[in-house]
Amino acid sequence: HAILRLPYTLTMIINRIHTLLLAAAFLLLGGLAAPASAQVTAKDSAAVLQTWQMLDYMAADYPGAVKDGTVIDASEYKEMQEFAATAARRIDALTPTAATPDLNAKAASLVAAIHAKASSDEVATKAHAVTKALLAAYPVPTTPTTAPDLATGARLYQSTCAACHGATGHGDGPAGAALTPPPIDFTDTARADQRSVLSLFETLSQGVEGTSMASYKDTFNEQQRWDLAYYVGSLAYATDAAAGQTAWHDDATARAQLAGLKELTHARASELGASLGVTKARDILGHLRAHPQAVAEAPTGLALARGRLAASLAAYRHGKPASATRLALSAYLDGVEPVEAQLDIRNRPLRSKIELTMGAYRTALKNGASTDQVTAEAGRVDALLAKAQDAVNAGSSNATAVFLGAFTILVREGLEALLVVVALLACLRKAERADGARYVHIGWIAAIAAGIGTWFVARYAIAISGASRELTEGLSSIFAAVVLLGVGLWMHQKSIGGRWQAYIKAKMNEAMGRGSLWFLFALAFITVYREIFETILFYTALWNEGQQHWMLAGIAAGAVVLAVVAWVMLRTSRRLPLGAFFKASSALIAILAVVLAGKGVAALQEAGWVGVTLAPVPHIDILGIFPSWQPVLAQLIVVLLLVAGFAFNNVRDKRTALARAH
């Protein structure tokens, strides 16, 4: 019913959405042009780190306040309650984002759990869930830029920390005897299991309110604090270094989970134990914290994907579905996504099948499927990943493959954007408003310039994560589909009436007179940039395949084909009567709305926002049809809305004609 009441004049459409389109276009470009951390204000950054440190401290110290539902230390329990309430207030005071409601809900759940004297495991799980969501919503730097130096960390510890915490970290230093509360025993493995190196770094940076632990932010520089944090973090797991080294080299699942300094810095034995077992998790963390440079041996690409898939399955078998889902999503975004371009060149159907099968596996995890069913799904995914590894490792692409890959991706992705731009230009020409064409041209040219900027960002400035890529593609596709749905219904409504030229001229003059020409710019920009975004990232990966001159030749050939198509369409549109032109345009735009709806939902599936339920339909990429019910249903909804809107237009036109006849 809401769609049937969509505005049927260009003026109303422009007034309703041109501001939103402009904001989306510039926010899209601005969000990609700078590292994510730059988007967090200095005030929020400080508050996030302080809140994170408070929550992490709670997770480690709560067992000293409550045991088996009974308060064993009243003052400690009161502190836990105060910390939880303070953390909730601080989170609510941060600059609002789309994640704010979820963060507030998680913080409230933690407060309730502490009030109910929940178990230590439950409180730790809830506290860590808040910390992860907090860093995801407000991405501040939380990783050392280079591998820490443990020798430097040991020297700093002996000169600064040993007096209180003891020479070996047992909390028995001479200066600590009179302190209340007493210094932490860094060799207490149960407590250390709940702490990451990031936890220790933030404690060094922020201090701990209400204790003798002061901030060392002004005493040591950032790298020194990382050196010290890594050294302190190794003390609890230093009993069997040989076992840790052997386990790290022999366990592909462990190497897949700790694939870089970021993962190592954030890792806790309590979480790794879900897939590795607590003993092995402690051994491996002990080895890596003492030798952080060893993470350079971690796998990448499809090997990383297979390792994280195995870790996901192990976590699910150990009753940790949340960890299993997180690892499964990482297997795709961090393992498969970076090599999609190479796989596209060698075996595109295989790449599509991997996306779909991995989505089905994640859905099985979220739905609480049986262990046997999840194991079977994981086996299917792993077999496909092994096949993909063989394809990618077969060697560099030959000249023909690179040329065809560059040519195909430009024509396939560029055609959708071209159709929208040509429809806008043809409509302006029919309305004899050539001045508006300038805004359309500026829009698509600006989108190309933004795409070139994305190329340099992707190659030289920052790594655009798989999640960012899929979300950008998915949300912009759905946004464009909604806009095109409204425009298509309007065009159809005008294709069944009379007095075309006078109506169009009057309405276009009225709309453009109010400064809404920027609507044309925004629609052209976001439509073209959505396609260029995916194309540029594909070319970034393809460039590394070698044969760069053949890639450029493929791009040039694709550009020629698109130029010819544009010329033919514009020339054809000139000869069409206005009524026929609007009918053809409404049909074309309706088809594009259906295609973009399917592609948008499919991209959100890959980002983990939407589940995957396999459907017995063919995969037709050019039409946005995927063998999964979610994108198919989205397309069916758009089709139904179009059919209902077209029918409503016809009924309304007949009633108008009858009224005029009488």
Steps between C-alpha positions, in 0.01 A plus 500: 500500500789732581655442158172570326503840667850584378519845339424487132659823394869565454473802726385298800756226440778756485389679815482179699829335413754738351634605843534138609681408178748783539576407859542134413728576206738721690497290816577194290804666347611660825474174691735328256748779460630485855589226744216391721675618814508855367122511518499477882533833680780548750244532781327176402834324453608576858160398639497177298844394625416584861169314481662203327767478771236518774292220347804282444612551859154397620511175302826404668415614857136394530592148627646668809163656579245224433520123511213259434245781522627622837688822572838410650641854513243775556729791414622327183140422398396862555790608280386260225150650514637854483734417212220338298265795556775750416589311182133501393474875556821567308384291207169685491688833499709413192415655164201295378556248219290226343650263758391709802175310575681166491782633718254637754316168506822306557608739776159471669521121482840512672366726777209259552732198512715657772190605694377139480840371623544295184788259450850623420487344154172675417623839619831461315318400181263797522779746586714382210200520267462867593871569447496341155188687396650823636816470289294401196281810534786736590814361331794649688862380463551191718799328340876564508641622171805272527572175685573582868851450640482267801856585611400865534181394678697290750735791581209739551325246721800451729562872534139608549266212588703241691502700825125440536423197280818306579799411284315205344152655501354312799374822665751462785718808456621671820321827422172319440465352847330811640275566201121459507386335286818295461690497168376261232669161469582487129570127518143415605391309188127506584506879509740527205263288290251789506754764402638594160819694436273790410357477853848540648590782259188697593568446870849643450356790302193580714592370845234347726281737699487426873827303503870580515532421128574836338504593133835468324387689191734791579781275623537265203430562134245284316749244368657458845156436649439231238840345578416492869145372446620208288765410757251508788252297294755225449572443871196278569580265209877468520510147645529299177638708216592195289142370507368837387744521210416149382126558529524826304691340214285186489147640550357667188183591692701705749700672226178592323354662812816698581581627152662829600594735782142624532360152566788418736462826691126443549521125573400346833565142603140474623373560144765302314433208729160451333668371184850400614450379854616707797840333539597545136363855497721590797806337344454680169429838656806461722717432196357782288498764770867422565571490123240728335697507175394135451153606383664582166478125438120514512310406183320740270234476232329166449731324746383748763138435399541124542669542837230729635234268366659217699519724807135592455395135488710421808344790693149380407580149621617650831166679545615848393262595215579874518873438459425249223291757310764771540774270369282385209434858392871581532581196285314663213576869554868460592581185305288475186416864428863613440550236227162531328650680202753225432233235545263690271753480218568130542162360607214747554231232555715350777531839671122546490446151642743570785315819594168320507625193688682705763184705549300182551757379754471825699122473494520145637715628786259782582199269487651257750518206257619162624873436522475238225325744267752776571787257447356396164458864394859578607624201300331630185650845550849364565489285185415809294773704669754226426396504135529879496849479652609275216356744246663809653834324555511376142714799402469851368220574259583499131453804279168381357350437845609842628365678189165320511472549876559876475267530199219292649492666841482850347222412256302298755519755781496809280190407302263544795633847579501592132132415462400733783717788377376464141138493621554827691665668202231381260225622732662845523534515123133411450408776745729743314695569818855462374628710792412216737722260307802683637417381852468139383837522326661656806351219712642209300834674444527567875421133564785395271734743679387355833566153363855600407538631854378165630768331288775694676337453840475126444857468370699749705308643797278247674371151451127509431365210702277236350215603727527866391502397137195276523303746713578785260386293204195361678362818654563713192333238278189485718490880523523532121232231457258694721565824309462330162179334617345840565633651176382198300146525636493872423619445144239230444227725633599769252526250213124439505385861498488773240645845430855379564711784383310774683483299822865403505622848416285656771601255770869496412509880495321511836729243661823643364397848593510396866864398481436126483738447212738360760266202518617404152862530609443285810310226318765481226781503757374229732390273215834521319716493813326186627616316187844662490566410864482128428681536168791698645556251782496221244761681291712566808533126554533427127789746471704279732454207263749652257424560131403859581507611136244231412282614788509857369419370151196318641384817676540699179302244299223495760483880499459499121214249524322708765547817293345331196206373707443850641508656150253245363260548792506879483455497124210253525330698775490810277280321247251362750171685557482637851239247613696206365818641652345516846362148468839362399677700772259388771551136399878538494515671839261244649730219387802679649316541832438123510864423412642737761268368771636148446861614490458717807361220716766259370776744603345536847502120524873500431551764770314281750202735541252265333476122525522258208231243422572301184235514228456284186553788256783559252777753559470776240735774613407752231137491622593501869349152545671283764409147614395624842152585624587836657604688181233317299228611744631857493470498122152351517392778736630763257323324211172491695531868586565582136204291381272657761627849413458449127149361554409794721629740233283334235186504718558863593550599137175328396307677776647833394403433137142410600471812712614714210253325265212591728 
